[in-house]
Short mmCIF file of C-alpha atoms and ligand atoms in Angstrom, two decimals:
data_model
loop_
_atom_site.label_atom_id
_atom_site.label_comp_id
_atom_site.label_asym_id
_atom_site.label_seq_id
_atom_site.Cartn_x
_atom_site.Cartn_y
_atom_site.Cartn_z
CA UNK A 1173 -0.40 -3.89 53.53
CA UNK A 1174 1.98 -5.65 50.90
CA UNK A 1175 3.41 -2.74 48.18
CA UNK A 1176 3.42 -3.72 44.67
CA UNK A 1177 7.54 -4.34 44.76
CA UNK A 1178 6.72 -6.66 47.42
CA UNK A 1179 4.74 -8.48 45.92
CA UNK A 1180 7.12 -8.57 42.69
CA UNK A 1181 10.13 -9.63 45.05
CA UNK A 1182 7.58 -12.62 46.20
CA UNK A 1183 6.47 -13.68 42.72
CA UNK A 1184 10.59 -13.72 41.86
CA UNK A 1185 11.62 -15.86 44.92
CA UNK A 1186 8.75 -18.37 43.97
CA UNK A 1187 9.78 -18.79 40.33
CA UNK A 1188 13.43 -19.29 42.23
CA UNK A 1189 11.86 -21.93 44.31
CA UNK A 1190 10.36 -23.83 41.40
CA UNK A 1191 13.21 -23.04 39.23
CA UNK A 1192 14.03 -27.14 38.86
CA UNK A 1193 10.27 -27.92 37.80
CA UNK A 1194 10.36 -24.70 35.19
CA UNK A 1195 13.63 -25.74 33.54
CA UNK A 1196 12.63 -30.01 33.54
CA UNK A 1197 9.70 -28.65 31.86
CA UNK A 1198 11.41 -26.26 29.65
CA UNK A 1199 13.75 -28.69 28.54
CA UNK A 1200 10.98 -31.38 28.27
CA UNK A 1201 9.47 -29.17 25.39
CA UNK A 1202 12.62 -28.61 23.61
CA UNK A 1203 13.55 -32.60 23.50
CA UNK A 1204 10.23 -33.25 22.37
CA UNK A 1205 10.27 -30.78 19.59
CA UNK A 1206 6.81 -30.54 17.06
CA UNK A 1207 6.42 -28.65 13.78
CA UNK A 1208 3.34 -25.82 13.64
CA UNK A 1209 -0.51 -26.94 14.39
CA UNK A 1210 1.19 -30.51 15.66
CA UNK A 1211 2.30 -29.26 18.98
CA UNK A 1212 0.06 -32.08 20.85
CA UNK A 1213 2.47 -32.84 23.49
CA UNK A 1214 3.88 -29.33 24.16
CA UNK A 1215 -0.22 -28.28 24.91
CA UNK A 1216 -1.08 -31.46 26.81
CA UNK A 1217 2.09 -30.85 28.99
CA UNK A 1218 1.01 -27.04 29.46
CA UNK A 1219 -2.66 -27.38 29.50
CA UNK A 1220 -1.83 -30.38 32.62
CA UNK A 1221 0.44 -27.85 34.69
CA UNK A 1222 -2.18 -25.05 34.26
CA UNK A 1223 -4.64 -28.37 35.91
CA UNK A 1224 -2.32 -29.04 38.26
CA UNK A 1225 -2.03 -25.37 39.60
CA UNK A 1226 -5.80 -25.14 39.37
CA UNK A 1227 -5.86 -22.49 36.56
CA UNK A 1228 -8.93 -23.34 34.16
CA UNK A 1229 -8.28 -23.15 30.86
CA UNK A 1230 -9.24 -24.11 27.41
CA UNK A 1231 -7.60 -26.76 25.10
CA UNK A 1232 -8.09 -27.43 21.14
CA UNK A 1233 -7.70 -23.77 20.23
CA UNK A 1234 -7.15 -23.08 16.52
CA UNK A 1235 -5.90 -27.27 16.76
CA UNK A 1236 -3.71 -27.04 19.96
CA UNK A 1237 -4.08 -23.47 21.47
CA UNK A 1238 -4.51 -23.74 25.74
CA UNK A 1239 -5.85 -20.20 26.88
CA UNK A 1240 -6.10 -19.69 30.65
CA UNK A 1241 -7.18 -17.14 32.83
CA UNK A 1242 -6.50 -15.62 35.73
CA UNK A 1243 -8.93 -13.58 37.87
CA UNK A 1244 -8.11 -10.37 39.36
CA UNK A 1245 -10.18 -9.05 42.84
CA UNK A 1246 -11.81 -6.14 40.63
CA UNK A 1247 -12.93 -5.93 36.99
CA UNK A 1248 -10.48 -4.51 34.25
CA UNK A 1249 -8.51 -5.05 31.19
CA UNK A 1250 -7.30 -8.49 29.99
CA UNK A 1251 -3.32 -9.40 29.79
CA UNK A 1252 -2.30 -12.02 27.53
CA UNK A 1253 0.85 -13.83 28.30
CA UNK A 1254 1.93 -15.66 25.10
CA UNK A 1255 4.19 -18.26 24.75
CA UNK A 1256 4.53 -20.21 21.36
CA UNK A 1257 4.68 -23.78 21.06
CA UNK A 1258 6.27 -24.85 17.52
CA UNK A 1259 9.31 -25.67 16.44
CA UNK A 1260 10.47 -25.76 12.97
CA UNK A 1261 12.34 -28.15 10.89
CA UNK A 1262 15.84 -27.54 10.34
CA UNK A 1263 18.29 -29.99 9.09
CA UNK A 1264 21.22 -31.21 11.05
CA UNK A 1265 20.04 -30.06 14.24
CA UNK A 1266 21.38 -32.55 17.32
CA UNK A 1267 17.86 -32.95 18.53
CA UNK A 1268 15.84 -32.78 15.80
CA UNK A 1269 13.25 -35.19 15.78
CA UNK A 1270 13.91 -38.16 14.01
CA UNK A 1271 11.26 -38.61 11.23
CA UNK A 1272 9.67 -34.70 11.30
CA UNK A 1273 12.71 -32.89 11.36
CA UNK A 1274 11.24 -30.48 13.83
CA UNK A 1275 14.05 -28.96 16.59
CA UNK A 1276 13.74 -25.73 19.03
CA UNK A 1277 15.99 -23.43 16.97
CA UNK A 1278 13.80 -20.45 17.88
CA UNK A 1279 13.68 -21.05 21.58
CA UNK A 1280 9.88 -21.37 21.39
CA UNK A 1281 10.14 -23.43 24.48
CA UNK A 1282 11.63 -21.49 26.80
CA UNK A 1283 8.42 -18.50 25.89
CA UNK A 1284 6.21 -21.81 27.12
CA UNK A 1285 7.66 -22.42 29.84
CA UNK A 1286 8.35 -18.59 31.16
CA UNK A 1287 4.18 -18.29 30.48
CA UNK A 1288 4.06 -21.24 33.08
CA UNK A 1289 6.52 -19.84 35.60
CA UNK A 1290 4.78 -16.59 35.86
CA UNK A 1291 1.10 -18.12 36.14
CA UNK A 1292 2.63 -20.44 38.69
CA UNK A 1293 4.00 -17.86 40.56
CA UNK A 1294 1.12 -15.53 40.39
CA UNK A 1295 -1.19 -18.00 41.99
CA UNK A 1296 0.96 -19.11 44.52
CA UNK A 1297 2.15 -15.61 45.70
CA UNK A 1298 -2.14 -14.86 45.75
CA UNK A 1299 -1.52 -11.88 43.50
CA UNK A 1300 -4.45 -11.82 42.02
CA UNK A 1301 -6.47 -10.53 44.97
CA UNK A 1302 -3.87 -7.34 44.28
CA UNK A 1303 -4.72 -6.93 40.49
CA UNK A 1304 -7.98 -5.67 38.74
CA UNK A 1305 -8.57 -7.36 35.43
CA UNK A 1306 -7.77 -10.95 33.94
CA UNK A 1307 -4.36 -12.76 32.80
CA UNK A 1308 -4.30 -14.89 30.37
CA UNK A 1309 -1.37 -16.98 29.97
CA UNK A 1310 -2.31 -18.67 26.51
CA UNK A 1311 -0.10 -21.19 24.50
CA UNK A 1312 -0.23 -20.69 20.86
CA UNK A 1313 0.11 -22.82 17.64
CA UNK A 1314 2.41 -22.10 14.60
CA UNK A 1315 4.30 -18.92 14.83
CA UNK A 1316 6.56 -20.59 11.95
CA UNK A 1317 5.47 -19.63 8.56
CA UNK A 1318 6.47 -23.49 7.23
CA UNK A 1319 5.04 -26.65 6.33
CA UNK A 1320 3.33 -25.12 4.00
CA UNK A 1321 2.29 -28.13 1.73
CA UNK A 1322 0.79 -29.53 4.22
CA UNK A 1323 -1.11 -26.53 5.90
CA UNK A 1324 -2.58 -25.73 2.36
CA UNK A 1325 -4.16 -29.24 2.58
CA UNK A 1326 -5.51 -28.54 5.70
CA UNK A 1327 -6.95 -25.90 4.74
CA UNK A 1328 -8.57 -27.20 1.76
CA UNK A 1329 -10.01 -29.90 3.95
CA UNK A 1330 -11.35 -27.25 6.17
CA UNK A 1331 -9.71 -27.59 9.23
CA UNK A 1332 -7.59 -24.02 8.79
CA UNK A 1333 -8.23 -21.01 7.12
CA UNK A 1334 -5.10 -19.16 7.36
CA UNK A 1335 -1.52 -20.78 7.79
CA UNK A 1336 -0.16 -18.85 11.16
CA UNK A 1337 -1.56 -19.47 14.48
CA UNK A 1338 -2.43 -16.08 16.06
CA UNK A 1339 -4.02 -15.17 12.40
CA UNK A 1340 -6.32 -19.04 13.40
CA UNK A 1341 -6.79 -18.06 17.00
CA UNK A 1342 -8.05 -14.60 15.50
CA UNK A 1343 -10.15 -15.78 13.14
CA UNK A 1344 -11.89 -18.33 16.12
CA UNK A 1345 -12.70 -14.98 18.44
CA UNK A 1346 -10.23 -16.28 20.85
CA UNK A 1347 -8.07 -12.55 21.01
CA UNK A 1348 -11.70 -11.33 21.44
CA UNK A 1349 -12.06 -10.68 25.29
CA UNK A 1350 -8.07 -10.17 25.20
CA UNK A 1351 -7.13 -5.94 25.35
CA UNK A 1352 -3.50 -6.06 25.48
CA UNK A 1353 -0.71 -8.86 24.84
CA UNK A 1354 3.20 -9.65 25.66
CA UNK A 1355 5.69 -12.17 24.55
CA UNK A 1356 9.43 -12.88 25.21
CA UNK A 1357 11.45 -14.44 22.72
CA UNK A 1358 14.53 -16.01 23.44
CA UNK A 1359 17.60 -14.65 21.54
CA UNK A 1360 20.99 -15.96 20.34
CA UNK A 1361 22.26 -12.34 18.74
CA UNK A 1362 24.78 -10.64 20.81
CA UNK A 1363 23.96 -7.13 19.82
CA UNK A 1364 20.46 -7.65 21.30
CA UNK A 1365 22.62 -7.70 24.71
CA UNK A 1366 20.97 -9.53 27.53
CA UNK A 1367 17.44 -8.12 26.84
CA UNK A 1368 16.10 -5.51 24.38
CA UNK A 1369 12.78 -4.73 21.98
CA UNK A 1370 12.50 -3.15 18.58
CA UNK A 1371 10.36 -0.57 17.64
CA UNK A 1372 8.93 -2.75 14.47
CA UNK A 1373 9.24 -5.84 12.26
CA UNK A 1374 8.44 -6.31 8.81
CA UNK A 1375 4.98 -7.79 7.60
CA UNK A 1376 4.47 -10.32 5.11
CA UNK A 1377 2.50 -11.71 2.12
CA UNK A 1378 3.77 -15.18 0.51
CA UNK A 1379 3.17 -16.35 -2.85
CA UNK A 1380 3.58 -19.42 -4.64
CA UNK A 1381 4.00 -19.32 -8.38
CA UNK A 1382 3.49 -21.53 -11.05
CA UNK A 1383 5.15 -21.30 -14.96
CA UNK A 1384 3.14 -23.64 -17.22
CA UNK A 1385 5.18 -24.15 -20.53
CA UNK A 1386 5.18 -27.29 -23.18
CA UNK A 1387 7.63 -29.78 -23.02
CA UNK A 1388 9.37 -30.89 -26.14
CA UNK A 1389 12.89 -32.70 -27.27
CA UNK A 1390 15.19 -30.63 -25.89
CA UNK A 1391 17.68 -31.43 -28.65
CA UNK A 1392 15.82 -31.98 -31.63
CA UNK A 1393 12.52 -29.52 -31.58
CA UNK A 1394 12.90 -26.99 -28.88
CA UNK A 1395 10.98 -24.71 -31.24
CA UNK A 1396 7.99 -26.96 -30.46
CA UNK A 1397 8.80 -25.82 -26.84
CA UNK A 1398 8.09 -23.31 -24.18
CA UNK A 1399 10.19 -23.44 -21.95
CA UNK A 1400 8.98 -22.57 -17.95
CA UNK A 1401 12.64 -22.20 -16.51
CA UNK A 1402 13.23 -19.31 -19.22
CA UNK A 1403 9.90 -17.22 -18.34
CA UNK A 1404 10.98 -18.08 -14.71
CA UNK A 1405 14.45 -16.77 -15.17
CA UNK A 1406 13.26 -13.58 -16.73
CA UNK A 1407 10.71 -13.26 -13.89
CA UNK A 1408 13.62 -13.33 -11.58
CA UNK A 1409 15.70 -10.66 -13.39
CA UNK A 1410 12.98 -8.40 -14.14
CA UNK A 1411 12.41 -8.60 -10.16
CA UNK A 1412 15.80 -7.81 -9.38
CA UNK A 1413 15.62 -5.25 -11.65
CA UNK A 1414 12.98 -3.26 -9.42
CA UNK A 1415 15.07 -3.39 -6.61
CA UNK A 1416 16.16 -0.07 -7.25
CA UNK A 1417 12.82 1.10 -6.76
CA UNK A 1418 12.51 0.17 -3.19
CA UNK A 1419 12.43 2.91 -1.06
CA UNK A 1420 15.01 2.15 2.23
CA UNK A 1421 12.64 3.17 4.33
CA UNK A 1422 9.95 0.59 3.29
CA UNK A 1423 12.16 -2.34 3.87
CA UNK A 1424 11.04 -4.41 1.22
CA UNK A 1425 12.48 -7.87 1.29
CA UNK A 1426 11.94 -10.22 -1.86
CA UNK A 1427 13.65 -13.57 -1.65
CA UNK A 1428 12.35 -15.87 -4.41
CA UNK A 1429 13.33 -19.61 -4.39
CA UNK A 1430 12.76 -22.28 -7.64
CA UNK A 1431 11.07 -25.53 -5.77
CA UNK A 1432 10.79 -27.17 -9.19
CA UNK A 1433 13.03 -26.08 -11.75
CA UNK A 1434 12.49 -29.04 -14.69
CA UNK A 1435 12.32 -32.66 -14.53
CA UNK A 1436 14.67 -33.97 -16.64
CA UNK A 1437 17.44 -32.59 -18.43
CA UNK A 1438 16.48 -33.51 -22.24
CA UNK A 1439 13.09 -31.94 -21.92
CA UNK A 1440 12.21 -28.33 -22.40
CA UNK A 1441 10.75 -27.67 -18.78
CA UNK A 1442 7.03 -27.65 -18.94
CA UNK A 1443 6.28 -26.71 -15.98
CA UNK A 1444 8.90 -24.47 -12.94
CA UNK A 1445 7.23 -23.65 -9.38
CA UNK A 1446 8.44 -20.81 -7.03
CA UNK A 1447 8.09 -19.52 -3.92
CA UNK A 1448 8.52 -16.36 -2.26
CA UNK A 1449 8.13 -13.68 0.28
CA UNK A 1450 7.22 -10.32 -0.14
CA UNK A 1451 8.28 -8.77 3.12
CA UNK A 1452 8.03 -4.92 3.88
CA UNK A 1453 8.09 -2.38 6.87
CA UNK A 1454 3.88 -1.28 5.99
CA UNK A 1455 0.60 -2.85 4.59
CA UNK A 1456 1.00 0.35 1.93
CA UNK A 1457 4.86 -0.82 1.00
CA UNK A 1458 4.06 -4.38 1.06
CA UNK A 1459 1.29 -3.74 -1.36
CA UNK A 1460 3.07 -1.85 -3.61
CA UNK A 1461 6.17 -3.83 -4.02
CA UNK A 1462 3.71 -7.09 -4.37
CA UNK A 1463 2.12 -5.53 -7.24
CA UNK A 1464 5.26 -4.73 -8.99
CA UNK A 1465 6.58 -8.06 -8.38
CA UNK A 1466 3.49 -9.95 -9.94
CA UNK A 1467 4.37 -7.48 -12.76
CA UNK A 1468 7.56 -9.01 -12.93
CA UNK A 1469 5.82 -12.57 -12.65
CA UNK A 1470 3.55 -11.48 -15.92
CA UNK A 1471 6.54 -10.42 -17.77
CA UNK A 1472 8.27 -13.62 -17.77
CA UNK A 1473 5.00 -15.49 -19.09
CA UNK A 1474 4.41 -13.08 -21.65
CA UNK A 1475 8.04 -13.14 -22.60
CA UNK A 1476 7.92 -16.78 -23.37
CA UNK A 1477 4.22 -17.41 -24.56
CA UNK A 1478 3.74 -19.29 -21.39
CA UNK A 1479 1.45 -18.86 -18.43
CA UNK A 1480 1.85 -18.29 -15.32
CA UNK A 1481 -0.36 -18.80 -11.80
CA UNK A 1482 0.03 -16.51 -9.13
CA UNK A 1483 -1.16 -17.51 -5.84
CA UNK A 1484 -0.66 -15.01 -2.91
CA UNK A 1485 -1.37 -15.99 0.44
CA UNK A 1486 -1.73 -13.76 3.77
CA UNK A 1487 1.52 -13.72 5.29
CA UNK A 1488 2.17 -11.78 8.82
CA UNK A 1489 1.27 -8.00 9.53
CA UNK A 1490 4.07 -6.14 10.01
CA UNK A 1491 4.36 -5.37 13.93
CA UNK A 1492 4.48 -2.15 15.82
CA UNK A 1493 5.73 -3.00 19.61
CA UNK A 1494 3.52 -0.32 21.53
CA UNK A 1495 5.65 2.43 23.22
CA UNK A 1496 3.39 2.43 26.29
CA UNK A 1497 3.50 -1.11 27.04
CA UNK A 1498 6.85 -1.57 25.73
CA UNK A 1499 7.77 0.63 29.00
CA UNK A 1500 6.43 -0.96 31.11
CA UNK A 1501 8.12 -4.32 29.84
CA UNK A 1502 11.77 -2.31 29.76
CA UNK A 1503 11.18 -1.08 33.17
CA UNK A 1504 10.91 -5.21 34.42
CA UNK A 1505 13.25 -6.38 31.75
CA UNK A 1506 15.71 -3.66 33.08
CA UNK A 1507 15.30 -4.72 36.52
CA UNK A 1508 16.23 -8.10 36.12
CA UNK A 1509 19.27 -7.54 33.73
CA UNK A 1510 20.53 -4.16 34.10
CA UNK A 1511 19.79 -0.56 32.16
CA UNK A 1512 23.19 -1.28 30.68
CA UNK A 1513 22.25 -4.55 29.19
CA UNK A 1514 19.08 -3.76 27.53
CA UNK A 1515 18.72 -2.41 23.87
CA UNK A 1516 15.70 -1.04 22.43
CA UNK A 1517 16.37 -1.47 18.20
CA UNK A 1518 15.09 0.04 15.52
CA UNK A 1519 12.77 -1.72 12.83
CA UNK A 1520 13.61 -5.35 12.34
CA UNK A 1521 13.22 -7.00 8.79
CA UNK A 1522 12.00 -10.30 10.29
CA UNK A 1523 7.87 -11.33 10.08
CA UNK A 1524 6.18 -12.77 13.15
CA UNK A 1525 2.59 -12.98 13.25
CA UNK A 1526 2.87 -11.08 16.61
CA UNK A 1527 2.44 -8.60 14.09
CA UNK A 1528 -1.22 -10.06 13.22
CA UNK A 1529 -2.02 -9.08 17.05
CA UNK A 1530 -0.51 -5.67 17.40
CA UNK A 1531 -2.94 -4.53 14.46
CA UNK A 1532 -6.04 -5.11 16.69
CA UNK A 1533 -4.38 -4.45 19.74
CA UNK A 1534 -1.33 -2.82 22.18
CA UNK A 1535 1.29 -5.73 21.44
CA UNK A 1536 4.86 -6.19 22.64
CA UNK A 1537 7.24 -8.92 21.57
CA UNK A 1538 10.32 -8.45 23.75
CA UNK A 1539 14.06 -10.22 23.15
CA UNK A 1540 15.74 -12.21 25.98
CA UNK A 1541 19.27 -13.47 25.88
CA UNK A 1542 20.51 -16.93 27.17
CA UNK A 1543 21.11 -19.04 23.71
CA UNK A 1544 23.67 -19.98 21.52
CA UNK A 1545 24.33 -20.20 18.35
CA UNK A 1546 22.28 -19.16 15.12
CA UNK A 1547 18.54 -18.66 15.26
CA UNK A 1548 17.09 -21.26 13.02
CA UNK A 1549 20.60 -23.11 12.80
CA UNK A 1550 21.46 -26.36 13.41
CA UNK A 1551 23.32 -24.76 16.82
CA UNK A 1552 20.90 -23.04 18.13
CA UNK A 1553 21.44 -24.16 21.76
CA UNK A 1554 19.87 -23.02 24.95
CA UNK A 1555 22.98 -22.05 27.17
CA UNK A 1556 21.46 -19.78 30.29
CA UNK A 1557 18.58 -21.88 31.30
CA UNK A 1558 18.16 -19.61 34.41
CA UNK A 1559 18.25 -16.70 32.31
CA UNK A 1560 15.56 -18.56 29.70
CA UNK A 1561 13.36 -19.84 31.78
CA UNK A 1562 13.40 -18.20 35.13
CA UNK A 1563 14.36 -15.07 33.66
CA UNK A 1564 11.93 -14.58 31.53
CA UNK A 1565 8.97 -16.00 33.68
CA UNK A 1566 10.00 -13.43 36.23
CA UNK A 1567 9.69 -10.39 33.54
CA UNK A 1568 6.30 -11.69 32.48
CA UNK A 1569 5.11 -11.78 36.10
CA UNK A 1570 6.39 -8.52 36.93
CA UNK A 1571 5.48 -6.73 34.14
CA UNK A 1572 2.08 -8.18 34.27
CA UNK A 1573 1.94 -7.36 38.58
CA UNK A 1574 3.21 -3.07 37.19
CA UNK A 1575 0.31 -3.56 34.44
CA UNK A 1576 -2.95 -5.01 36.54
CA UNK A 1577 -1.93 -3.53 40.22
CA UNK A 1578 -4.91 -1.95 42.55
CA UNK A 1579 -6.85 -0.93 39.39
CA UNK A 1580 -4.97 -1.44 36.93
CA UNK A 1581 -4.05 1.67 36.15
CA UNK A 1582 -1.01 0.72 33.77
CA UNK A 1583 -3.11 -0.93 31.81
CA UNK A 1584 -5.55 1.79 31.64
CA UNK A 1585 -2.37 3.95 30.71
CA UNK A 1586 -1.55 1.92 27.76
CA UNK A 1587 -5.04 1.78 26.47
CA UNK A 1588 -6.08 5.31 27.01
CA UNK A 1589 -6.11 7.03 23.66
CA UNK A 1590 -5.12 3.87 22.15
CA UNK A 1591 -6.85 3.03 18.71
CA UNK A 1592 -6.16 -0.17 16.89
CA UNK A 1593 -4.65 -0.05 13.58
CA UNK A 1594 -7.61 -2.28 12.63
CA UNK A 1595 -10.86 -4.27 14.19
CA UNK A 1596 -10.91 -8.00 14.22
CA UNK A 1597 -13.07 -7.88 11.47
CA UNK A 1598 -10.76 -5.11 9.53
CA UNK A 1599 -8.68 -7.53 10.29
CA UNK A 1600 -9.72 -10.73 8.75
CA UNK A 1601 -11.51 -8.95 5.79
CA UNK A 1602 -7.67 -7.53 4.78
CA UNK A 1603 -5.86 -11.16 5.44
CA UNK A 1604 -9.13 -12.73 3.31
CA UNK A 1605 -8.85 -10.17 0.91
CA UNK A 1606 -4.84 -10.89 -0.13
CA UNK A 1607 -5.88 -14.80 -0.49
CA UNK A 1608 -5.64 -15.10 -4.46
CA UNK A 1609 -4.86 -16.82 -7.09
CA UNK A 1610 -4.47 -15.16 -10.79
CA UNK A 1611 -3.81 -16.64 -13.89
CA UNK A 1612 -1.94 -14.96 -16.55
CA UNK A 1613 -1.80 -16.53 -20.43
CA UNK A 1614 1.07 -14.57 -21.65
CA UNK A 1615 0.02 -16.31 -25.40
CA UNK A 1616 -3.14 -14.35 -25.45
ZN1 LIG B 309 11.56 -18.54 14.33
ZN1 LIG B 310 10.53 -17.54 17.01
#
């Protein structure tokens, strides 16, 4: 009779044994890099090995999603095995692609991959037949909040609703018949050691602004004026002005940028655009310090006699990495790297829309080492592509082997007493209910 660490130590060797087909196809995906709800080739190449390996699957999901599944020999809880699929543009990168811009600065390839190594190994080592329950190993559009121009006309055409993909693949049912999910990221930081989780992240909402003023001759009637930049500018101050009033423990990020600041130089701007985040550790905090800041917003219109139009947009949740299945993910992650080189953090001030998931159910988004360079940089550089690729297929596996063995009883650990922040429909009712847009005449 074959014990669970036997079958882990067989899973390991096989994703050894394919290591050269797990890194060409790792490194396919980050030469071929594609920006958020474009990632055609990065699904056709998964969705073709899942074929190939005869797992059956689904394509097309929220645009190019490819969900899985993986049958264990009794009935049980569902495992998803995520792996994201974007890449985001960043300017300068070596292997950026030449007319999007897009490049793998956030290692999203390598979490593709690793979902393929495990599944791969899985089958082959017949594990299933050991585990109760289904895997998943699902591929996922648009974990980068970006592009945002474009997404907004996509979703005025209809063909999106929200802007992330897990919020999409929500939205569809797709997390429906899923109970539980994991992801590795790939990591360039060296105090996240060789692998590591924090407890949190921060959540998000985003908002795009708009300062409608009057033009006039800058030089001979600026009375005749009213000038956007100005009501901007004292937006700006009036936000960093209620800085102070951000409690630590909330987190609160605010990071306002001016996309459109005038036109030309001898005009009185008539019109200024910005852009921001409103980041923060809770929904609660988040929704305080957004109110505050379209206070700010307000001000600057009424200051100026100009008006102003406020658009907020759902953003990410902030994320809560689930202490049950977080152990479970240590133990594996530990196992591979050494108690001595794994971390568990504190709250991170980052958004990922992992954070969407862990509201509806026990989430975990772990850190792997193995890169270079600065996440989101132009040298962000995949150094350890055993440690990336085989590495982390080999935690997945494992992990998901400790969760689903004989009948499943670690996932029936995690999810006893467990009750999800929200329900899908919670869910989607809060993310529909932040989409707004207000518009303030500060003349009136
Ligand atoms: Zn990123
Ligand atoms: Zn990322």
């Amino acid at each position: 009779m074959l014990t669970k660490e036997e079958l882990k130590r067989r899973v390991c060797g096989i994703i050894d044994e394919r290591g050269e087909t797990l890194i060409q196809i790792g490194e396919t995906i980050r030469h071929q890099p594609e920006l958020g709800f474009k990632e055609f080739k990065a699904a056709a190449l998964f969705s073709k090995t899942l074929g190939e390996i005869g797992v059956p699957h689904q394509d097309q999901l929220a645009v190019t999603g490819v969900k899985g599944e993986l049958k264990g020999a009794k009935p049980g809880p569902t495992l998803a095995l995520i792996g994201e699929l974007d890449a985001l543009v960043v300017s300068g990168h070596p292997l950026a692609d030449q007319s999007t811009g897009a490049a793998h600065a956030c290692g999203h390839n390598a979490q593709v991959t690793a979902v393929l190594g495990a599944t791969m190994a899985l089958v082959q080592a017949g594990a299933m037949q050991h585990l109760a329950g289904r895997i998943v190993p699902f591929a996922v559009p648009a974990e980068e909040y970006g592009d945002i121009a474009w997404r907004i006309g996509e979703a005025r055409a209809g063909r999106l609703e929200f802007l992330g993909g897990k919020p999409e693949l929500i939205r569809h049912g797709h997390f429906d018949d899923v109970d539980m999910a994991l992801l590795i990221h790939t990591t360039s930081r060296s105090e996240d050691s060789l692998a590591g989780v924090s407890t949190s992240n921060n959540g998000c909402v985003v908002k795009t602004i708009r300062y409608i003023g009057r033009a006039a001759h800058a030089g001979s009637s600026p009375h005749l004026g009213i000038n956007a930049l100005y009501a901007a500018n004292i937006a700006l101050t009036a936000i960093n002005a209620l800085r102070e009033t951000f409690r630590e423990a909330d987190a609160i990020r605010v990071h306002p940028v001016i996309t459109l600041g005038g036109k030309q130089v001898n005009v009185i701007p008539g019109e200024v655009h910005l852009e921001t985040y409103v980041r923060g550790k809770t929904v609660e905090a988040i929704y305080q310090a957004n109110a505050k800041v379209d206070r700010a917003l307000r001000a600057g219109a009424m200051a100026m006699g100009a008006q102003v139009e406020i658009t907020t947009l759902p953003g990410y949740m902030p994320l809560t990495n689930h202490p049950g299945l977080r152990s479970y993910y240590q133990a594996n992650a530990e196992a591979l790297v050494g108690k001595d080189k794994y971390v568990t953090q504190g709250h991170r001030t980052g958004s990922t829309d992992m954070g969407d998931v862990s509201q509806i159910m026990p989430a975990v988004q772990g850190y792997m080492a193995g890169a270079s360079g600065t996440g989101h940089g132009a040298d962000f550089m995949i150094v350890n592509r055993e440690l990336v690729y085989l590495g982390q297929a080999k935690v997945l596996a494992t992990t998901a082997i400790d969760l689903m063995w004989g009948d499943a009883e670690g996932a029936q650990h995690v999810l006893k007493d467990y009750k999800a922040p929200m329900t899908r429909a919670e869910y989607l009712a809060f993310q529909r209910g932040i989409n707004k847009t207000e518009k303030y005449d500060g003349a009136a």
